[in-house]
mmCIF file of C-alpha atoms and ligand atoms in Angstrom:
data_model
loop_
_atom_site.group_PDB
_atom_site.id
_atom_site.type_symbol
_atom_site.label_atom_id
_atom_site.label_comp_id
_atom_site.label_asym_id
_atom_site.label_seq_id
_atom_site.Cartn_x
_atom_site.Cartn_y
_atom_site.Cartn_z
ATOM 1 C CA MET A 669 238.080 15.750 -83.752
ATOM 2 C CA LYS A 670 236.428 13.966 -86.637
ATOM 3 C CA GLU A 671 236.734 15.483 -90.108
ATOM 4 C CA GLN A 672 233.721 16.254 -92.245
ATOM 5 C CA GLN A 673 233.682 13.348 -94.591
ATOM 6 C CA ILE A 674 231.148 10.745 -95.591
ATOM 7 C CA LYS A 675 230.442 8.487 -92.659
ATOM 8 C CA GLN A 676 228.321 5.406 -92.553
ATOM 9 C CA LEU A 677 225.299 5.554 -90.272
ATOM 10 C CA SER A 678 223.639 2.296 -89.255
ATOM 11 C CA VAL A 679 220.216 2.260 -87.668
ATOM 12 C CA VAL A 680 219.287 -0.809 -85.650
ATOM 13 C CA VAL A 681 215.553 -1.466 -85.387
ATOM 14 C CA PRO A 682 214.240 -4.393 -83.322
ATOM 15 C CA CYS A 683 210.847 -5.561 -84.602
ATOM 16 C CA PHE A 684 208.425 -7.919 -82.942
ATOM 17 C CA ASN A 685 205.018 -8.194 -84.622
ATOM 18 C CA GLU A 686 205.242 -4.701 -86.054
ATOM 19 C CA GLN A 687 203.432 -5.239 -89.371
ATOM 20 C CA ASP A 688 201.111 -2.298 -88.699
ATOM 21 C CA VAL A 689 203.895 0.206 -88.382
ATOM 22 C CA ILE A 690 206.948 -1.138 -90.183
ATOM 23 C CA GLN A 691 206.313 0.513 -93.572
ATOM 24 C CA MET A 692 205.608 3.825 -91.886
ATOM 25 C CA THR A 693 208.748 3.473 -89.816
ATOM 26 C CA HIS A 694 210.847 2.690 -92.844
ATOM 27 C CA ASP A 695 209.505 5.712 -94.714
ATOM 28 C CA ARG A 696 210.146 7.976 -91.742
ATOM 29 C CA LEU A 697 213.692 6.613 -91.331
ATOM 30 C CA VAL A 698 214.554 7.019 -94.995
ATOM 31 C CA GLY A 699 212.869 10.422 -95.079
ATOM 32 C CA ALA A 700 214.837 11.682 -92.096
ATOM 33 C CA LEU A 701 218.166 9.971 -92.731
ATOM 34 C CA GLY A 702 218.250 8.720 -96.315
ATOM 35 C CA SER A 703 219.625 11.871 -97.901
ATOM 36 C CA LEU A 704 221.908 13.418 -95.306
ATOM 37 C CA ALA A 705 224.837 15.072 -97.054
ATOM 38 C CA ASP A 706 227.578 13.575 -94.905
ATOM 39 C CA TYR A 707 226.172 10.144 -94.226
ATOM 40 C CA GLY A 708 225.524 6.913 -96.020
ATOM 41 C CA LEU A 709 222.626 4.987 -94.506
ATOM 42 C CA GLU A 710 222.250 1.352 -93.558
ATOM 43 C CA VAL A 711 219.142 0.105 -91.767
ATOM 44 C CA VAL A 712 219.457 -3.141 -89.831
ATOM 45 C CA TYR A 713 216.046 -4.557 -89.027
ATOM 46 C CA VAL A 714 215.995 -7.392 -86.556
ATOM 47 C CA ASN A 715 212.935 -9.568 -86.795
ATOM 48 C CA ASP A 716 212.569 -10.944 -83.300
ATOM 49 C CA GLY A 717 210.560 -14.051 -84.122
ATOM 50 C CA SER A 718 207.434 -12.207 -85.225
ATOM 51 C CA SER A 719 204.359 -14.318 -85.860
ATOM 52 C CA ASP A 720 202.691 -11.791 -88.186
ATOM 53 C CA ASP A 721 203.820 -10.483 -91.581
ATOM 54 C CA THR A 722 206.738 -8.482 -90.202
ATOM 55 C CA GLU A 723 209.349 -10.876 -91.547
ATOM 56 C CA SER A 724 208.070 -10.985 -95.110
ATOM 57 C CA MET A 725 207.616 -7.209 -95.129
ATOM 58 C CA LEU A 726 211.203 -6.756 -93.967
ATOM 59 C CA PHE A 727 212.484 -9.231 -96.540
ATOM 60 C CA ALA A 728 210.641 -7.252 -99.212
ATOM 61 C CA LEU A 729 212.353 -4.059 -98.039
ATOM 62 C CA ALA A 730 215.730 -5.793 -98.154
ATOM 63 C CA ALA A 731 215.040 -7.098 -101.651
ATOM 64 C CA ALA A 732 214.140 -3.614 -102.856
ATOM 65 C CA GLU A 733 216.893 -1.590 -101.236
ATOM 66 C CA PRO A 734 220.549 -2.478 -100.825
ATOM 67 C CA ARG A 735 220.840 -0.304 -97.724
ATOM 68 C CA VAL A 736 218.409 -2.518 -95.813
ATOM 69 C CA ARG A 737 219.711 -5.492 -93.902
ATOM 70 C CA VAL A 738 217.424 -7.933 -92.154
ATOM 71 C CA VAL A 739 218.503 -10.201 -89.347
ATOM 72 C CA SER A 740 215.719 -12.642 -88.632
ATOM 73 C CA LEU A 741 215.958 -14.473 -85.332
ATOM 74 C CA ALA A 742 214.844 -18.080 -84.940
ATOM 75 C CA ARG A 743 212.255 -17.208 -82.306
ATOM 76 C CA ASN A 744 211.216 -14.373 -80.061
ATOM 77 C CA PHE A 745 214.268 -13.731 -77.916
ATOM 78 C CA GLY A 746 213.226 -10.363 -76.546
ATOM 79 C CA HIS A 747 214.057 -6.750 -77.169
ATOM 80 C CA GLN A 748 217.552 -6.668 -75.636
ATOM 81 C CA PRO A 749 218.781 -9.781 -77.476
ATOM 82 C CA ALA A 750 217.279 -8.386 -80.694
ATOM 83 C CA VAL A 751 219.154 -5.110 -80.328
ATOM 84 C CA THR A 752 222.291 -7.068 -79.458
ATOM 85 C CA ALA A 753 221.964 -9.010 -82.726
ATOM 86 C CA GLY A 754 221.448 -5.771 -84.617
ATOM 87 C CA LEU A 755 224.574 -4.215 -83.114
ATOM 88 C CA VAL A 756 226.626 -7.217 -84.220
ATOM 89 C CA HIS A 757 225.367 -6.868 -87.780
ATOM 90 C CA ALA A 758 225.619 -3.091 -88.035
ATOM 91 C CA SER A 759 228.646 -1.990 -90.000
ATOM 92 C CA GLY A 760 228.443 1.797 -89.655
ATOM 93 C CA ASP A 761 230.920 4.241 -88.150
ATOM 94 C CA VAL A 762 228.093 5.313 -85.926
ATOM 95 C CA VAL A 763 225.076 3.276 -84.942
ATOM 96 C CA ALA A 764 221.647 4.459 -83.864
ATOM 97 C CA ILE A 765 219.279 2.209 -81.939
ATOM 98 C CA ILE A 766 215.617 2.992 -82.322
ATOM 99 C CA ASP A 767 212.323 1.227 -81.612
ATOM 100 C CA ALA A 768 210.135 0.189 -84.524
ATOM 101 C CA ASP A 769 207.064 1.955 -83.171
ATOM 102 C CA LEU A 770 208.198 5.545 -83.858
ATOM 103 C CA GLN A 771 207.974 6.518 -80.195
ATOM 104 C CA ASP A 772 211.444 7.908 -80.618
ATOM 105 C CA PRO A 773 211.390 10.341 -83.541
ATOM 106 C CA PRO A 774 214.004 9.494 -86.226
ATOM 107 C CA GLU A 775 214.096 13.208 -87.051
ATOM 108 C CA VAL A 776 216.195 13.921 -83.959
ATOM 109 C CA ILE A 777 218.968 11.582 -85.098
ATOM 110 C CA PRO A 778 220.600 14.268 -87.317
ATOM 111 C CA GLU A 779 220.778 16.495 -84.224
ATOM 112 C CA MET A 780 222.345 13.655 -82.266
ATOM 113 C CA LEU A 781 224.812 13.110 -85.115
ATOM 114 C CA LYS A 782 226.008 16.682 -84.645
ATOM 115 C CA LEU A 783 226.902 15.854 -81.055
ATOM 116 C CA TRP A 784 228.686 12.747 -82.264
ATOM 117 C CA ARG A 785 230.670 14.901 -84.702
ATOM 118 C CA ASP A 786 231.518 17.125 -81.769
ATOM 119 C CA GLY A 787 233.295 14.189 -80.206
ATOM 120 C CA TYR A 788 230.728 12.407 -78.071
ATOM 121 C CA GLU A 789 230.958 8.641 -78.493
ATOM 122 C CA VAL A 790 227.580 8.107 -76.881
ATOM 123 C CA VAL A 791 224.552 10.327 -77.375
ATOM 124 C CA TYR A 792 221.623 8.908 -75.481
ATOM 125 C CA GLY A 793 218.044 10.091 -75.721
ATOM 126 C CA VAL A 794 216.499 11.567 -72.592
ATOM 127 C CA ARG A 795 212.712 11.614 -72.545
ATOM 128 C CA THR A 796 211.047 14.780 -71.389
ATOM 129 C CA ARG A 797 207.503 13.562 -71.525
ATOM 130 C CA ARG A 798 206.017 10.168 -71.993
ATOM 131 C CA LYS A 799 202.690 9.810 -73.690
ATOM 132 C CA GLU A 800 201.869 6.775 -71.633
ATOM 133 C CA GLY A 801 199.469 6.016 -68.805
ATOM 134 C CA ILE A 802 200.120 7.551 -65.403
ATOM 135 C CA LEU A 803 200.716 4.135 -63.822
ATOM 136 C CA LYS A 804 203.334 3.151 -66.375
ATOM 137 C CA ARG A 805 205.027 6.548 -66.019
ATOM 138 C CA ALA A 806 205.075 6.264 -62.234
ATOM 139 C CA ALA A 807 206.487 2.741 -62.495
ATOM 140 C CA TYR A 808 209.265 3.920 -64.822
ATOM 141 C CA ALA A 809 210.070 6.927 -62.661
ATOM 142 C CA SER A 810 210.332 4.870 -59.484
ATOM 143 C CA PHE A 811 212.386 2.202 -61.207
ATOM 144 C CA TYR A 812 214.994 4.664 -62.410
ATOM 145 C CA ARG A 813 215.247 6.199 -58.961
ATOM 146 C CA LEU A 814 215.514 2.857 -57.176
ATOM 147 C CA TYR A 815 218.088 1.945 -59.765
ATOM 148 C CA LYS A 816 220.218 4.914 -58.888
ATOM 149 C CA LEU A 817 220.238 3.807 -55.252
ATOM 150 C CA LEU A 818 221.177 0.215 -55.928
ATOM 151 C CA ALA A 819 223.291 0.017 -59.036
ATOM 152 C CA ASN A 820 227.014 0.543 -59.082
ATOM 153 C CA ILE A 821 226.948 2.610 -62.246
ATOM 154 C CA ASP A 822 225.750 6.145 -62.704
ATOM 155 C CA MET A 823 223.130 5.574 -65.373
ATOM 156 C CA PRO A 824 221.422 8.756 -66.562
ATOM 157 C CA LEU A 825 217.811 9.014 -65.442
ATOM 158 C CA ASP A 826 214.978 8.539 -67.919
ATOM 159 C CA SER A 827 217.124 7.364 -70.774
ATOM 160 C CA GLY A 828 216.115 4.280 -72.698
ATOM 161 C CA ASP A 829 217.834 2.362 -75.428
ATOM 162 C CA PHE A 830 217.337 5.116 -77.992
ATOM 163 C CA ALA A 831 220.883 6.261 -78.556
ATOM 164 C CA LEU A 832 223.685 6.916 -80.975
ATOM 165 C CA LEU A 833 226.861 4.910 -80.463
ATOM 166 C CA ASP A 834 230.283 5.387 -81.939
ATOM 167 C CA ARG A 835 231.840 2.334 -83.601
ATOM 168 C CA ARG A 836 234.276 2.008 -80.697
ATOM 169 C CA VAL A 837 231.463 1.714 -78.190
ATOM 170 C CA VAL A 838 229.629 -0.759 -80.418
ATOM 171 C CA ASP A 839 232.790 -2.848 -80.581
ATOM 172 C CA VAL A 840 233.092 -2.769 -76.805
ATOM 173 C CA LEU A 841 229.467 -3.867 -76.403
ATOM 174 C CA ASN A 842 229.838 -6.587 -79.034
ATOM 175 C CA GLY A 843 232.931 -7.824 -77.241
ATOM 176 C CA LEU A 844 231.152 -8.338 -73.922
ATOM 177 C CA PRO A 845 230.453 -12.033 -73.429
ATOM 178 C CA GLU A 846 227.637 -11.626 -70.929
ATOM 179 C CA LYS A 847 224.329 -13.059 -71.982
ATOM 180 C CA ASN A 848 221.676 -11.260 -69.940
ATOM 181 C CA ARG A 849 222.031 -7.814 -71.314
ATOM 182 C CA PHE A 850 220.776 -4.555 -69.958
ATOM 183 C CA LEU A 851 222.049 -2.416 -72.787
ATOM 184 C CA ARG A 852 221.478 1.024 -71.372
ATOM 185 C CA GLY A 853 223.468 -0.050 -68.332
ATOM 186 C CA LEU A 854 226.269 -1.569 -70.398
ATOM 187 C CA ARG A 855 226.340 1.537 -72.549
ATOM 188 C CA THR A 856 226.872 3.630 -69.437
ATOM 189 C CA TRP A 857 229.420 1.177 -68.125
ATOM 190 C CA ALA A 858 231.450 1.399 -71.363
ATOM 191 C CA GLY A 859 232.272 5.016 -70.637
ATOM 192 C CA PHE A 860 233.818 7.371 -73.213
ATOM 193 C CA ARG A 861 232.334 10.800 -73.659
ATOM 194 C CA GLN A 862 228.603 10.548 -73.197
ATOM 195 C CA THR A 863 225.911 13.142 -73.413
ATOM 196 C CA GLY A 864 222.140 13.256 -73.377
ATOM 197 C CA TYR A 865 219.849 14.628 -76.027
ATOM 198 C CA THR A 866 216.452 15.630 -74.727
ATOM 199 C CA TYR A 867 213.425 14.824 -76.825
ATOM 200 C CA GLU A 868 209.765 14.225 -76.384
ATOM 201 C CA ARG A 869 208.717 10.606 -76.444
ATOM 202 C CA ALA A 870 205.630 10.114 -78.565
ATOM 203 C CA ALA A 871 202.915 7.523 -78.267
ATOM 204 C CA ARG A 872 203.198 4.363 -80.339
ATOM 205 C CA ALA A 873 202.427 5.150 -84.007
ATOM 206 C CA ALA A 874 200.427 1.937 -84.493
ATOM 207 C CA GLY A 875 200.028 -1.512 -83.006
ATOM 208 C CA GLU A 876 200.100 -2.687 -79.404
ATOM 209 C CA PRO A 877 203.054 -2.454 -76.992
ATOM 210 C CA LYS A 878 205.103 -5.622 -77.287
ATOM 211 C CA TYR A 879 206.589 -5.507 -73.842
ATOM 212 C CA SER A 880 204.462 -7.545 -71.489
ATOM 213 C CA PHE A 881 204.427 -6.645 -67.809
ATOM 214 C CA ARG A 882 206.487 -9.751 -67.177
ATOM 215 C CA ALA A 883 209.067 -8.778 -69.783
ATOM 216 C CA LEU A 884 209.322 -5.311 -68.255
ATOM 217 C CA MET A 885 209.828 -6.796 -64.789
ATOM 218 C CA ARG A 886 212.514 -9.054 -66.178
ATOM 219 C CA LEU A 887 214.197 -6.036 -67.761
ATOM 220 C CA ALA A 888 214.047 -4.178 -64.459
ATOM 221 C CA PHE A 889 215.515 -7.171 -62.617
ATOM 222 C CA ASP A 890 218.266 -7.577 -65.212
ATOM 223 C CA GLY A 891 218.984 -3.903 -64.791
ATOM 224 C CA ILE A 892 219.338 -4.163 -61.042
ATOM 225 C CA PHE A 893 220.923 -7.567 -60.570
ATOM 226 C CA ASN A 894 223.323 -7.288 -63.529
ATOM 227 C CA PHE A 895 224.814 -4.119 -62.148
ATOM 228 C CA SER A 896 224.569 -4.590 -58.455
ATOM 229 C CA THR A 897 225.344 -7.107 -55.785
ATOM 230 C CA THR A 898 224.049 -4.626 -53.239
ATOM 231 C CA PRO A 899 221.073 -6.888 -52.384
ATOM 232 C CA LEU A 900 223.529 -9.601 -51.315
ATOM 233 C CA THR A 901 225.458 -7.135 -49.230
ATOM 234 C CA LEU A 902 222.175 -6.073 -47.646
ATOM 235 C CA ILE A 903 221.740 -9.632 -46.322
ATOM 236 C CA PHE A 904 225.098 -9.308 -44.652
ATOM 237 C CA VAL A 905 224.223 -5.942 -43.168
ATOM 238 C CA ALA A 906 220.845 -7.232 -41.989
ATOM 239 C CA GLY A 907 222.593 -10.267 -40.497
ATOM 240 C CA ALA A 908 225.039 -8.084 -38.631
ATOM 241 C CA ILE A 909 222.306 -5.786 -37.288
ATOM 242 C CA ILE A 910 220.035 -8.642 -36.243
ATOM 243 C CA SER A 911 222.936 -10.496 -34.617
ATOM 244 C CA GLY A 912 223.805 -7.369 -32.700
ATOM 245 C CA LEU A 913 220.228 -7.038 -31.465
ATOM 246 C CA ALA A 914 220.151 -10.770 -30.670
ATOM 247 C CA ALA A 915 223.328 -10.434 -28.611
ATOM 248 C CA ILE A 916 221.743 -7.637 -26.601
ATOM 249 C CA ALA A 917 218.556 -9.691 -26.117
ATOM 250 C CA ALA A 918 220.635 -12.691 -25.090
ATOM 251 C CA LEU A 919 222.430 -10.608 -22.445
ATOM 252 C CA VAL A 920 219.106 -9.281 -21.172
ATOM 253 C CA TYR A 921 217.628 -12.787 -20.850
ATOM 254 C CA LEU A 922 220.780 -14.068 -19.217
ATOM 255 C CA ALA A 923 220.708 -11.223 -16.730
ATOM 256 C CA ALA A 924 216.988 -11.828 -16.130
ATOM 257 C CA ARG A 925 217.725 -15.448 -15.397
ATOM 258 C CA VAL A 926 220.581 -14.631 -13.016
ATOM 259 C CA TRP A 927 218.950 -11.750 -11.109
ATOM 260 C CA GLY A 928 215.394 -12.996 -11.495
ATOM 261 C CA PHE A 929 213.734 -9.845 -12.976
ATOM 262 C CA SER A 930 211.012 -10.188 -15.558
ATOM 263 C CA VAL A 931 211.025 -9.290 -19.250
ATOM 264 C CA PHE A 932 207.659 -8.351 -20.832
ATOM 265 C CA GLY A 933 205.935 -9.370 -17.606
ATOM 266 C CA GLN A 934 207.517 -12.791 -17.472
ATOM 267 C CA SER A 935 210.482 -14.074 -15.595
ATOM 268 C CA PRO A 936 212.630 -16.737 -17.247
ATOM 269 C CA GLU A 937 212.212 -18.665 -14.007
ATOM 270 C CA ASP A 938 208.491 -19.175 -14.781
ATOM 271 C CA VAL A 939 209.292 -21.496 -17.655
ATOM 272 C CA PRO A 940 212.048 -24.048 -17.072
ATOM 273 C CA GLY A 941 214.526 -24.212 -19.930
ATOM 274 C CA PHE A 942 213.449 -20.880 -21.416
ATOM 275 C CA THR A 943 216.792 -19.152 -21.009
ATOM 276 C CA THR A 944 218.768 -21.999 -22.535
ATOM 277 C CA LEU A 945 216.361 -22.187 -25.461
ATOM 278 C CA ILE A 946 216.187 -18.470 -26.213
ATOM 279 C CA LEU A 947 219.951 -18.056 -25.951
ATOM 280 C CA THR A 948 220.483 -20.977 -28.341
ATOM 281 C CA ILE A 949 217.962 -19.644 -30.849
ATOM 282 C CA LEU A 950 219.335 -16.104 -30.770
ATOM 283 C CA PHE A 951 222.918 -17.268 -31.050
ATOM 284 C CA PHE A 952 222.356 -19.588 -33.955
ATOM 285 C CA SER A 953 220.071 -17.274 -35.910
ATOM 286 C CA GLY A 954 222.763 -14.642 -35.707
ATOM 287 C CA VAL A 955 225.427 -17.098 -36.820
ATOM 288 C CA GLN A 956 223.231 -18.258 -39.711
ATOM 289 C CA LEU A 957 222.407 -14.798 -41.001
ATOM 290 C CA ILE A 958 226.023 -13.745 -40.920
ATOM 291 C CA SER A 959 227.044 -16.974 -42.639
ATOM 292 C CA VAL A 960 224.487 -16.438 -45.389
ATOM 293 C CA GLY A 961 225.781 -12.905 -45.734
ATOM 294 C CA ILE A 962 229.363 -14.131 -46.119
ATOM 295 C CA LEU A 963 228.249 -16.685 -48.706
ATOM 296 C CA GLY A 964 226.421 -13.832 -50.436
ATOM 297 C CA GLU A 965 229.585 -11.786 -50.622
ATOM 298 C CA TYR A 966 231.452 -14.668 -52.251
ATOM 299 C CA LEU A 967 228.517 -15.409 -54.535
ATOM 300 C CA GLY A 968 228.421 -11.775 -55.592
ATOM 301 C CA ARG A 969 232.083 -11.850 -56.500
ATOM 302 C CA ILE A 970 231.730 -15.120 -58.401
ATOM 303 C CA TYR A 971 228.779 -13.605 -60.228
ATOM 304 C CA GLN A 972 230.761 -10.535 -61.205
ATOM 305 C CA GLU A 973 233.584 -12.713 -62.478
ATOM 306 C CA THR A 974 231.322 -14.968 -64.533
ATOM 307 C CA LYS A 975 230.079 -11.934 -66.459
ATOM 308 C CA MET A 976 233.625 -11.582 -67.757
ATOM 309 C CA ARG A 977 233.373 -7.876 -68.267
ATOM 310 C CA PRO A 978 236.792 -6.410 -68.927
ATOM 311 C CA THR A 979 238.264 -4.589 -65.974
ATOM 312 C CA TYR A 980 238.623 -1.402 -68.000
ATOM 313 C CA VAL A 981 238.120 0.046 -71.453
ATOM 314 C CA ILE A 982 240.887 2.199 -72.884
ATOM 315 C CA LYS A 983 239.934 5.412 -74.595
ATOM 316 C CA GLU A 984 243.331 6.477 -75.796
ATOM 317 C CA LEU A 985 246.968 5.549 -75.429
ATOM 318 C CA ARG A 986 249.764 8.001 -75.965
ATOM 319 C CA GLU A 987 253.489 7.714 -76.218
ATOM 320 C CA LYS A 988 256.254 10.185 -76.820
ATOM 321 C CA ASP A 989 257.119 10.907 -80.463
ATOM 322 C CA THR A 990 253.772 9.951 -81.841
ATOM 323 C CA ASP A 991 250.461 11.704 -81.779
ATOM 324 C CA ASP A 992 248.662 8.642 -83.071
ATOM 325 C CA SER A 993 246.241 7.234 -80.609
ATOM 326 C CA ALA A 994 245.913 3.502 -80.605
ATOM 327 C CA SER A 995 243.059 1.504 -79.234
ATOM 328 C CA PHE A 996 243.116 -1.898 -77.693
ATOM 329 C CA ASP A 997 240.262 -4.244 -77.009
HETATM 330 N N1 LIG B 600 210.499 -5.785 -79.306
HETATM 331 C C1 LIG B 600 211.252 -6.868 -79.707
HETATM 332 N N2 LIG B 600 211.071 -8.059 -79.074
HETATM 333 C C2 LIG B 600 210.202 -8.217 -78.041
HETATM 334 C C3 LIG B 600 209.473 -7.080 -77.606
HETATM 335 C C4 LIG B 600 209.658 -5.877 -78.255
HETATM 336 O O1 LIG B 600 212.056 -6.774 -80.638
HETATM 337 O O2 LIG B 600 210.078 -9.314 -77.520
HETATM 338 C C5 LIG B 600 210.679 -4.491 -79.999
HETATM 339 C C6 LIG B 600 209.416 -3.857 -80.509
HETATM 340 O O3 LIG B 600 209.099 -4.333 -81.793
HETATM 341 C C7 LIG B 600 209.754 -2.395 -80.498
HETATM 342 C C8 LIG B 600 210.707 -2.274 -79.318
HETATM 343 O O4 LIG B 600 211.184 -3.585 -79.064
HETATM 344 O O5 LIG B 600 210.454 -2.006 -81.655
HETATM 345 C C9 LIG B 600 210.046 -1.697 -78.084
HETATM 346 O O6 LIG B 600 208.865 -2.429 -77.791
HETATM 347 P P1 LIG B 600 207.554 -1.707 -77.269
HETATM 348 O O7 LIG B 600 207.273 -0.505 -78.087
HETATM 349 O O8 LIG B 600 206.485 -2.722 -77.178
HETATM 350 O O9 LIG B 600 208.021 -1.317 -75.823
HETATM 351 P P2 LIG B 600 207.645 0.007 -75.011
HETATM 352 O O10 LIG B 600 207.767 1.160 -75.948
HETATM 353 O O11 LIG B 600 206.261 -0.213 -74.539
HETATM 354 O O12 LIG B 600 208.661 0.027 -73.916
HETATM 355 MG MG1 LIG B 601 207.187 1.371 -77.717
#
């Protein structure tokens, strides 16, 4: 249990061409979090290669207030890399991740902090209602459900990157060497005590959405393929099923050839060489599909290894004669 003492709260805000909203966002953040009794505030803005005035506006904020930190990236790397950079540069005991467009209300962070004080290392936002178009909502809803089917982690439905992370979880995430990051998946993977906090997701306060359809698709693909080699296994399963069917078909054609009955109105005897040809094709397509499937299984394992995720994350270690808990990376 954590004692009531002053803790440092860092807020990571990725910003890509957010000049229309950034001042408003900063005021809302400081208004909601700047004078909490138990928390010191640090805001880490990450300028993700904006081409508008975002960078200079952020630099002005940093010049005016010591609690503002700006990490300016060399070009537009994307939302997930931007948040990753912010997490590395956040120094707080607890770190909130929030979009720059005020879709996630900063005012709920104090509520989430209470859950953190209660011992949850991860408090993730769960959206009750999205103020977005029906198509986009349907796309999100189906993605999260497909995700549940495919991925090997139990990621909570309808949770985005808006979350509060304990320092230990941030350290785990920062320590992961993998480059293509799907943070909400990694956050789930990290474990510890996690809980959701339900809130209503607003519409963008100002400016246009910065996620292009392509970027969203890429995010969805990262989400699926970073956490699942199920698609590769499916090739194997398909190969096995098709080979099985091919073996049956081969037997049927062989029998038709030997006993001279017809299949689909034709007898193999009508066309010289048909039986040899069809048996060869069926046999080798089966062999090929299974071979690809086996390669897929190896590829999947190589892929998992190259991500170099640790095999486990320790929450606590205990020994006799000490009630200290130690943590290891
Ligand atoms: N963002 C970013 N880099 C990008 C795209 C987006 O840092 O390449 C930031 C953006 O400034 C915002 C957050 O990521 O703070 C979410 O973007 P957006 O609101 O456009 O996404 P949506 O809410 O539509 O999912
Ligand atoms: Mg948004």
